[in-house]
């Protein structure tokens, strides 16, 4: 059995584990987002600091989801290689079976010819030599066929394991996509909320400054400062 199918089986499982890690990272990013919202709301974080953290969350979400996509692509490619390898092995096995049947027919024909040669004083020695050659070839084909059959069984076990891992990988990727989309939406909405709060604060400051200028309170403040 070629080592390639075994490697591909391991690659699928590794891809599944990588996607699981990415989902964990996405979950951590979501927790960070919620934590940032709480801190800004409590006043322990400024809006500017909160915005900076939100940008970091969005970047980590993109990176984590990209990892799940890469893992899925890698796993699917490895599984397809395994499928092609099994198909090739089965085709080779079918060919060996056909060769065995051909060799068996040839052996039967040679035995019939040998009987006739013995009855008619024909060249029996040449026929015996051919029967030995065909018999040797039949044994070789039978041995090779048996080895290939065992190899196919191993390949199919590996494929079943990899297919199970791939199904889990696909579920994990869908979960990652859902959580990532939700977290990204929340992060973007919260970022817009912080922008709106900042803009509102700037407008309020401008209004207060205008009022102070009209009422002269800003001049009073200036005189007091001068004194």
Short mmCIF file of C-alpha atoms in Angstrom, two decimals:
data_model
loop_
_atom_site.label_atom_id
_atom_site.label_comp_id
_atom_site.label_asym_id
_atom_site.label_seq_id
_atom_site.Cartn_x
_atom_site.Cartn_y
_atom_site.Cartn_z
CA UNK A 1 0.00 0.00 0.00
CA UNK A 2 1.32 3.39 -0.92
CA UNK A 3 2.04 5.78 1.94
CA UNK A 4 0.13 8.55 0.16
CA UNK A 5 -3.40 7.47 1.24
CA UNK A 6 -2.19 7.17 4.84
CA UNK A 7 -0.73 10.66 4.65
CA UNK A 8 -3.98 12.00 3.16
CA UNK A 9 -6.01 10.40 5.95
CA UNK A 10 -3.81 12.14 8.51
CA UNK A 11 -4.15 15.42 6.59
CA UNK A 12 -7.94 15.30 6.83
CA UNK A 13 -7.82 14.72 10.59
CA UNK A 14 -5.23 17.48 10.95
CA UNK A 15 -7.43 19.84 8.91
CA UNK A 16 -10.38 19.00 11.17
CA UNK A 17 -8.31 19.81 14.27
CA UNK A 18 -7.11 23.06 12.70
CA UNK A 19 -10.70 24.11 12.00
CA UNK A 20 -11.65 23.30 15.59
CA UNK A 21 -8.85 25.57 16.82
CA UNK A 22 -10.11 28.31 14.51
CA UNK A 23 -13.63 28.02 15.95
CA UNK A 24 -12.14 28.35 19.43
CA UNK A 25 -10.30 31.49 18.27
CA UNK A 26 -13.55 32.90 16.83
CA UNK A 27 -15.29 32.21 20.13
CA UNK A 28 -12.49 34.02 21.98
CA UNK A 29 -12.85 37.00 19.63
CA UNK A 30 -16.57 37.12 20.37
CA UNK A 31 -15.89 37.03 24.11
CA UNK A 32 -13.40 39.88 23.67
CA UNK A 33 -16.03 41.88 21.79
CA UNK A 34 -18.57 41.41 24.57
CA UNK A 35 -15.94 42.28 27.18
CA UNK A 36 -15.03 45.47 25.33
CA UNK A 37 -18.67 46.52 25.16
CA UNK A 38 -19.04 46.03 28.91
CA UNK A 39 -15.86 47.96 29.71
CA UNK A 40 -16.80 50.94 27.53
CA UNK A 41 -20.31 50.95 28.99
CA UNK A 42 -18.87 50.88 32.52
CA UNK A 43 -16.41 53.66 31.70
CA UNK A 44 -13.32 51.58 32.36
CA UNK A 45 -12.40 51.84 28.66
CA UNK A 46 -12.59 54.92 26.47
CA UNK A 47 -14.51 54.85 23.20
CA UNK A 48 -11.22 55.28 21.31
CA UNK A 49 -9.66 52.36 23.12
CA UNK A 50 -12.81 50.33 22.54
CA UNK A 51 -12.70 51.11 18.82
CA UNK A 52 -9.07 49.98 18.64
CA UNK A 53 -9.99 46.70 20.30
CA UNK A 54 -12.94 46.20 17.95
CA UNK A 55 -10.63 46.58 14.95
CA UNK A 56 -8.40 43.91 16.49
CA UNK A 57 -11.41 41.61 16.93
CA UNK A 58 -12.41 42.04 13.29
CA UNK A 59 -8.86 41.24 12.15
CA UNK A 60 -8.73 38.11 14.32
CA UNK A 61 -12.12 37.00 12.97
CA UNK A 62 -10.91 37.30 9.38
CA UNK A 63 -7.75 35.36 10.17
CA UNK A 64 -9.56 32.60 12.06
CA UNK A 65 -12.23 32.10 9.40
CA UNK A 66 -9.56 32.03 6.68
CA UNK A 67 -7.95 29.16 8.60
CA UNK A 68 -11.20 27.17 8.58
CA UNK A 69 -11.57 27.74 4.83
CA UNK A 70 -7.99 26.62 4.17
CA UNK A 71 -8.52 23.57 6.39
CA UNK A 72 -11.69 22.62 4.50
CA UNK A 73 -9.99 22.97 1.12
CA UNK A 74 -7.01 20.94 2.28
CA UNK A 75 -9.21 18.23 3.78
CA UNK A 76 -11.42 17.97 0.69
CA UNK A 77 -8.38 17.66 -1.59
CA UNK A 78 -6.87 14.93 0.61
CA UNK A 79 -10.15 13.00 0.70
CA UNK A 80 -10.50 13.21 -3.08
CA UNK A 81 -6.94 11.87 -3.51
CA UNK A 82 -7.85 8.93 -1.29
CA UNK A 83 -10.98 8.28 -3.35
CA UNK A 84 -8.98 8.30 -6.58
CA UNK A 85 -6.33 6.01 -5.07
CA UNK A 86 -8.98 3.46 -4.05
CA UNK A 87 -10.55 3.61 -7.50
CA UNK A 88 -7.13 3.03 -9.11
CA UNK A 89 -6.42 0.10 -6.79
CA UNK A 90 -9.78 -1.49 -7.59
CA UNK A 91 -9.16 -1.07 -11.31
CA UNK A 92 -5.75 -2.75 -10.86
CA UNK A 93 -7.38 -5.56 -8.89
CA UNK A 94 -9.97 -6.09 -11.64
CA UNK A 95 -7.15 -6.28 -14.17
CA UNK A 96 -5.32 -8.89 -12.08
CA UNK A 97 -8.49 -10.97 -11.81
CA UNK A 98 -8.88 -10.82 -15.57
CA UNK A 99 -5.27 -11.92 -16.02
CA UNK A 100 -5.85 -14.79 -13.59
CA UNK A 101 -8.87 -15.98 -15.54
CA UNK A 102 -6.85 -15.78 -18.76
CA UNK A 103 -4.00 -17.75 -17.23
CA UNK A 104 -6.42 -20.38 -15.91
CA UNK A 105 -7.95 -20.81 -19.38
CA UNK A 106 -4.48 -21.09 -20.91
CA UNK A 107 -3.51 -23.73 -18.33
CA UNK A 108 -6.66 -25.75 -19.10
CA UNK A 109 -5.96 -25.60 -22.84
CA UNK A 110 -2.35 -26.70 -22.29
CA UNK A 111 -3.44 -29.66 -20.18
CA UNK A 112 -5.85 -30.77 -22.91
CA UNK A 113 -3.05 -30.38 -25.46
CA UNK A 114 -0.72 -32.36 -23.21
CA UNK A 115 -3.16 -35.27 -23.06
CA UNK A 116 -3.48 -35.24 -26.82
CA UNK A 117 0.30 -35.09 -27.20
CA UNK A 118 0.74 -38.06 -24.90
CA UNK A 119 -1.84 -40.03 -26.89
CA UNK A 120 -0.33 -39.12 -30.25
CA UNK A 121 3.35 -39.12 -29.25
CA UNK A 122 3.49 -35.37 -29.71
CA UNK A 123 5.91 -32.90 -28.09
CA UNK A 124 4.78 -33.38 -24.48
CA UNK A 125 7.94 -31.89 -22.93
CA UNK A 126 7.35 -28.48 -24.50
CA UNK A 127 3.76 -28.50 -23.26
CA UNK A 128 4.85 -29.48 -19.75
CA UNK A 129 7.31 -26.57 -19.73
CA UNK A 130 4.55 -24.18 -20.82
CA UNK A 131 2.22 -25.52 -18.13
CA UNK A 132 4.93 -24.85 -15.50
CA UNK A 133 5.35 -21.28 -16.76
CA UNK A 134 1.62 -20.62 -16.77
CA UNK A 135 1.20 -22.17 -13.32
CA UNK A 136 4.02 -20.00 -11.96
CA UNK A 137 2.36 -16.92 -13.46
CA UNK A 138 -0.98 -17.90 -11.95
CA UNK A 139 0.61 -18.13 -8.49
CA UNK A 140 2.30 -14.76 -8.96
CA UNK A 141 -0.99 -13.16 -10.01
CA UNK A 142 -2.82 -14.77 -7.10
CA UNK A 143 -0.21 -13.49 -4.63
CA UNK A 144 -0.25 -9.99 -6.09
CA UNK A 145 -4.05 -9.99 -6.13
CA UNK A 146 -4.17 -11.00 -2.47
CA UNK A 147 -1.76 -8.25 -1.45
CA UNK A 148 -3.74 -5.68 -3.41
CA UNK A 149 -7.01 -6.85 -1.87
CA UNK A 150 -5.58 -6.34 1.61
CA UNK A 151 -4.24 -2.95 0.56
CA UNK A 152 -7.68 -1.91 -0.71
CA UNK A 153 -9.24 -2.96 2.61
CA UNK A 154 -6.71 -0.77 4.45
CA UNK A 155 -7.34 2.12 2.08
CA UNK A 156 -11.08 1.88 2.63
CA UNK A 157 -10.64 1.88 6.40
CA UNK A 158 -8.50 5.02 6.09
CA UNK A 159 -11.03 6.60 3.73
CA UNK A 160 -13.91 5.88 6.12
CA UNK A 161 -11.98 7.48 8.96
CA UNK A 162 -11.07 10.46 6.80
CA UNK A 163 -14.64 10.85 5.51
CA UNK A 164 -15.89 10.95 9.09
CA UNK A 165 -13.27 13.59 9.90
CA UNK A 166 -14.25 15.53 6.78
CA UNK A 167 -17.93 15.52 7.76
CA UNK A 168 -16.96 16.88 11.16
CA UNK A 169 -14.69 19.42 9.48
CA UNK A 170 -17.56 20.64 7.29
CA UNK A 171 -19.84 20.99 10.32
CA UNK A 172 -17.11 22.88 12.14
CA UNK A 173 -16.60 25.18 9.15
CA UNK A 174 -20.32 25.94 8.95
CA UNK A 175 -20.30 26.70 12.68
CA UNK A 176 -17.24 28.91 12.23
CA UNK A 177 -18.99 30.77 9.40
CA UNK A 178 -22.13 31.35 11.47
CA UNK A 179 -20.28 32.49 14.59
CA UNK A 180 -17.85 34.59 12.57
CA UNK A 181 -20.69 36.30 10.68
CA UNK A 182 -22.54 37.00 13.91
CA UNK A 183 -19.43 38.31 15.65
CA UNK A 184 -18.43 40.45 12.66
CA UNK A 185 -21.94 41.94 12.48
CA UNK A 186 -21.87 42.68 16.19
CA UNK A 187 -18.42 44.22 15.93
CA UNK A 188 -19.39 46.40 12.97
CA UNK A 189 -22.62 47.49 14.64
CA UNK A 190 -20.78 48.34 17.82
CA UNK A 191 -18.07 50.19 15.90
CA UNK A 192 -20.78 52.29 14.23
CA UNK A 193 -22.33 52.87 17.65
CA UNK A 194 -19.01 54.15 18.98
CA UNK A 195 -18.63 56.37 15.93
CA UNK A 196 -22.12 57.75 16.49
CA UNK A 197 -21.38 58.36 20.16
CA UNK A 198 -18.17 60.17 19.28
CA UNK A 199 -19.94 62.27 16.64
CA UNK A 200 -22.74 63.10 19.10
CA UNK A 201 -20.20 64.13 21.73
CA UNK A 202 -18.47 66.40 19.22
CA UNK A 203 -21.81 67.97 18.24
CA UNK A 204 -22.71 68.53 21.88
CA UNK A 205 -19.35 70.14 22.52
CA UNK A 206 -19.86 72.45 19.52
CA UNK A 207 -23.36 73.42 20.74
CA UNK A 208 -22.08 74.18 24.24
CA UNK A 209 -19.27 76.25 22.79
CA UNK A 210 -21.76 78.24 20.68
CA UNK A 211 -23.98 78.82 23.70
CA UNK A 212 -21.02 79.98 25.75
CA UNK A 213 -19.97 82.36 22.99
CA UNK A 214 -23.50 83.84 22.66
CA UNK A 215 -24.08 84.21 26.40
CA UNK A 216 -20.60 85.52 27.06
CA UNK A 217 -19.77 82.80 29.52
CA UNK A 218 -16.67 82.00 27.56
CA UNK A 219 -15.44 85.59 28.06
CA UNK A 220 -16.09 85.29 31.76
CA UNK A 221 -14.05 82.16 31.81
CA UNK A 222 -11.32 83.98 29.94
CA UNK A 223 -11.36 86.91 32.45
CA UNK A 224 -11.25 84.50 35.33
CA UNK A 225 -8.32 82.77 33.75
CA UNK A 226 -6.61 86.12 33.21
CA UNK A 227 -7.12 87.07 36.81
#
